[in-house]
Coordinates of C-alpha atoms and ligand atoms in Angstrom, one line a residue:
M677 CA 214.5 -91.0 -55.6
H678 CA 215.4 -91.4 -51.9
S679 CA 218.3 -93.7 -52.6
R680 CA 219.5 -91.5 -55.4
E681 CA 219.8 -88.5 -53.0
H682 CA 221.5 -90.6 -50.4
V683 CA 224.1 -91.6 -52.9
A684 CA 224.4 -88.1 -54.2
F685 CA 224.9 -86.7 -50.7
N686 CA 227.7 -89.2 -50.0
K687 CA 229.3 -88.4 -53.3
R688 CA 229.3 -84.8 -52.5
A689 CA 231.0 -85.4 -49.2
L690 CA 233.6 -87.6 -51.0
E691 CA 234.2 -84.8 -53.6
A692 CA 234.7 -82.4 -50.8
G693 CA 237.6 -84.5 -49.8
Y694 CA 236.2 -86.6 -46.9
D695 CA 237.2 -90.2 -46.6
M696 CA 233.9 -92.1 -46.1
S697 CA 235.3 -95.6 -46.4
E698 CA 235.3 -96.4 -42.6
L699 CA 231.8 -95.1 -42.2
E700 CA 230.5 -97.2 -45.1
A701 CA 232.3 -100.3 -43.9
Q702 CA 230.7 -100.0 -40.5
V703 CA 227.2 -99.8 -42.0
D704 CA 228.0 -102.9 -44.1
R705 CA 229.2 -104.8 -41.0
R706 CA 226.0 -103.9 -39.1
L707 CA 223.8 -104.9 -42.1
A708 CA 225.6 -108.3 -42.4
I709 CA 225.0 -109.1 -38.7
V710 CA 221.3 -108.3 -39.0
R711 CA 220.8 -110.3 -42.2
E712 CA 221.9 -113.4 -40.4
R713 CA 219.0 -113.1 -38.0
H714 CA 215.4 -114.2 -38.3
P715 CA 213.3 -112.2 -40.7
I716 CA 211.1 -110.9 -37.9
V717 CA 214.2 -109.6 -36.1
N718 CA 215.2 -107.9 -39.4
L719 CA 211.8 -106.3 -39.7
A720 CA 211.9 -105.1 -36.0
A721 CA 215.3 -103.6 -36.7
T722 CA 214.0 -101.7 -39.8
M723 CA 211.0 -100.6 -37.7
A724 CA 213.2 -99.3 -34.9
L725 CA 215.4 -97.5 -37.4
E726 CA 212.4 -96.0 -39.1
H727 CA 211.1 -94.7 -35.7
F728 CA 214.5 -93.1 -35.1
T729 CA 214.6 -91.4 -38.5
A730 CA 211.0 -90.2 -38.1
I731 CA 211.5 -88.6 -34.7
L732 CA 214.8 -87.1 -35.9
A733 CA 213.0 -85.8 -39.0
H734 CA 210.2 -84.4 -36.9
Q735 CA 212.6 -82.5 -34.6
L736 CA 214.6 -81.3 -37.6
L737 CA 211.6 -79.7 -39.3
K738 CA 210.1 -78.4 -36.1
N739 CA 213.2 -76.6 -34.9
P740 CA 215.2 -74.6 -37.4
K741 CA 218.1 -74.4 -34.9
H742 CA 219.3 -77.8 -35.9
L743 CA 220.3 -76.5 -39.4
R744 CA 221.7 -73.3 -38.1
G745 CA 224.7 -72.3 -40.2
A746 CA 223.9 -74.9 -43.0
D747 CA 224.1 -73.5 -46.5
R748 CA 220.8 -73.2 -48.3
E749 CA 221.2 -76.2 -50.6
S750 CA 222.3 -78.6 -47.9
G751 CA 219.5 -77.3 -45.6
D752 CA 216.9 -77.9 -48.4
L753 CA 218.3 -81.5 -48.9
W754 CA 218.0 -82.2 -45.1
R755 CA 214.4 -80.8 -45.0
W756 CA 213.4 -82.7 -48.0
H757 CA 214.9 -85.9 -46.5
A758 CA 213.0 -85.3 -43.3
I759 CA 209.7 -84.9 -45.2
E760 CA 210.3 -88.2 -46.9
E761 CA 211.1 -90.0 -43.6
I762 CA 207.9 -88.7 -42.0
E763 CA 205.8 -89.6 -45.0
H764 CA 206.8 -93.3 -44.8
K765 CA 207.1 -93.6 -41.1
G766 CA 204.2 -96.0 -40.6
V767 CA 205.1 -98.5 -43.4
A768 CA 207.5 -100.7 -41.5
Y769 CA 205.4 -100.6 -38.4
D770 CA 202.2 -101.7 -40.3
T771 CA 204.2 -104.5 -41.9
W772 CA 205.4 -105.6 -38.4
L773 CA 201.8 -105.5 -37.0
H774 CA 200.7 -107.8 -39.9
A775 CA 203.7 -110.1 -39.8
T776 CA 203.5 -110.7 -36.0
R777 CA 199.7 -110.9 -35.7
G778 CA 200.0 -114.5 -34.5
L779 CA 202.3 -113.6 -31.6
S780 CA 201.2 -112.7 -28.1
R781 CA 201.3 -109.0 -27.1
W782 CA 204.0 -109.7 -24.6
K783 CA 206.2 -111.6 -27.1
R784 CA 205.7 -108.8 -29.7
W785 CA 206.7 -106.2 -27.1
K786 CA 209.7 -108.1 -25.9
I787 CA 211.1 -108.5 -29.4
K788 CA 210.5 -104.9 -30.4
A789 CA 211.8 -103.5 -27.1
K790 CA 215.0 -105.6 -27.2
V791 CA 215.7 -104.8 -30.8
M792 CA 215.1 -101.1 -30.2
L793 CA 217.6 -101.0 -27.3
F794 CA 220.1 -102.8 -29.4
V795 CA 219.6 -100.5 -32.4
T796 CA 219.8 -97.4 -30.2
K797 CA 223.0 -98.5 -28.7
N798 CA 224.5 -99.2 -32.1
F799 CA 223.1 -96.0 -33.5
V800 CA 224.6 -93.8 -30.8
V801 CA 228.0 -95.6 -30.8
D802 CA 228.3 -95.7 -34.6
R803 CA 227.1 -92.2 -35.2
S804 CA 229.4 -90.9 -32.5
R805 CA 232.4 -92.7 -33.9
G806 CA 231.5 -91.5 -37.4
T807 CA 231.2 -87.9 -36.1
L808 CA 234.5 -88.1 -34.4
G809 CA 236.1 -89.6 -37.5
L810 CA 234.8 -86.8 -39.7
L811 CA 235.8 -84.1 -37.2
R812 CA 239.3 -85.7 -37.2
Q813 CA 239.4 -85.1 -40.9
D814 CA 238.7 -81.4 -40.2
G815 CA 241.6 -81.4 -37.7
I816 CA 239.4 -81.4 -34.6
T817 CA 240.5 -84.2 -32.2
G818 CA 240.7 -85.4 -28.6
F819 CA 238.8 -83.7 -25.8
K820 CA 237.7 -80.8 -28.1
A821 CA 236.0 -83.1 -30.5
W822 CA 234.2 -85.0 -27.8
R823 CA 233.1 -81.8 -26.1
R824 CA 231.8 -80.2 -29.3
M825 CA 230.0 -83.4 -30.3
L826 CA 228.3 -83.9 -26.9
W827 CA 227.4 -80.2 -26.7
F828 CA 225.8 -80.2 -30.1
T829 CA 223.9 -83.5 -29.8
W830 CA 222.8 -83.2 -26.1
I831 CA 222.8 -79.5 -25.1
N832 CA 222.5 -77.0 -27.9
P833 CA 220.7 -77.5 -30.2
G834 CA 220.5 -80.9 -28.5
M835 CA 218.8 -83.2 -31.0
L836 CA 219.2 -86.4 -28.9
R837 CA 217.8 -84.7 -25.8
K838 CA 214.9 -83.4 -27.7
I839 CA 213.9 -86.7 -29.2
L840 CA 214.1 -88.6 -25.9
G841 CA 210.3 -88.4 -25.2
A842 CA 209.4 -89.5 -28.7
W843 CA 211.9 -92.3 -28.4
L844 CA 210.3 -93.6 -25.2
A845 CA 206.9 -93.5 -26.7
F846 CA 207.9 -96.5 -28.8
F847 CA 207.8 -98.7 -25.7
L848 CA 204.3 -97.7 -24.7
P849 CA 201.5 -100.2 -25.1
G850 CA 199.4 -99.5 -28.3
F851 CA 202.2 -97.4 -29.9
H852 CA 201.8 -96.6 -33.5
P853 CA 203.9 -93.9 -35.4
W854 CA 200.8 -92.2 -36.7
K855 CA 199.3 -91.7 -33.2
H856 CA 201.5 -88.7 -33.4
D857 CA 200.3 -87.0 -36.6
D858 CA 202.9 -84.6 -37.8
R859 CA 201.8 -84.1 -41.3
N860 CA 201.4 -80.4 -40.6
L861 CA 205.3 -80.2 -40.5
I862 CA 205.4 -81.7 -44.0
S863 CA 203.2 -79.1 -45.5
K864 CA 204.9 -76.4 -43.6
A865 CA 208.3 -77.4 -44.9
E866 CA 207.0 -78.1 -48.4
S867 CA 205.5 -74.7 -48.7
D868 CA 208.9 -73.4 -47.8
Y869 CA 210.1 -74.1 -51.4
D870 CA 207.6 -71.7 -52.8
A871 CA 206.9 -69.1 -50.1
A872 CA 209.5 -69.5 -47.4
V873 CA 207.0 -70.2 -44.7
L874 CA 209.3 -72.3 -42.6
P875 CA 211.3 -70.0 -40.3
Q876 CA 214.9 -69.9 -41.5
P877 CA 217.8 -69.7 -39.2
A878 CA 219.8 -66.4 -39.6
A879 CA 222.8 -66.9 -41.8
A880 CA 225.9 -67.7 -39.7
Ligands
FE2_1800 FE1 216.9 -91.6 -45.7
FE2_1801 FE1 213.0 -94.2 -43.8

């Protein structure tokens, strides 16, 4: 179901006239690099990405400002996606705890910290390039594109700034995704489909 919606979302962007080929090629390149590495490093990369998506999802559901101006259907898709990401946020981490149970705490931490820094750097670089590429297709380029992107991601609504604390928590000793139980956000967003409980941004 999850993959189906990912494919459908990309198809919709394609139908709207966006060229997604460079974005997709970059994802394939990154995946190819990771696949050459040791399975434990692969697992750590998955775990790091899942932490990322979980804290992004948390922030997305918590703060309706992030979807300000989105049309209803797209907003629903993003909220549904965020629910899914929170629901499975502990799976990769539990797999990691099991797969690395023979390693020392220091070794485990070193691998996961290194991989997280690497994944974060790639994530920020790739997503920024992707954003600038999509803005270019909308005719927004140069300084204006950079300014808008940095303002949106770091200042207002400032998704990256707002997830900074949760991102850092990953490096703390004894970290586990479910130490931060945010299931209440799931039920709050789910109930939105019936009773519009989740606060909605005013139509732009
Ligand atoms: Fe997803
Ligand atoms: Fe996920």
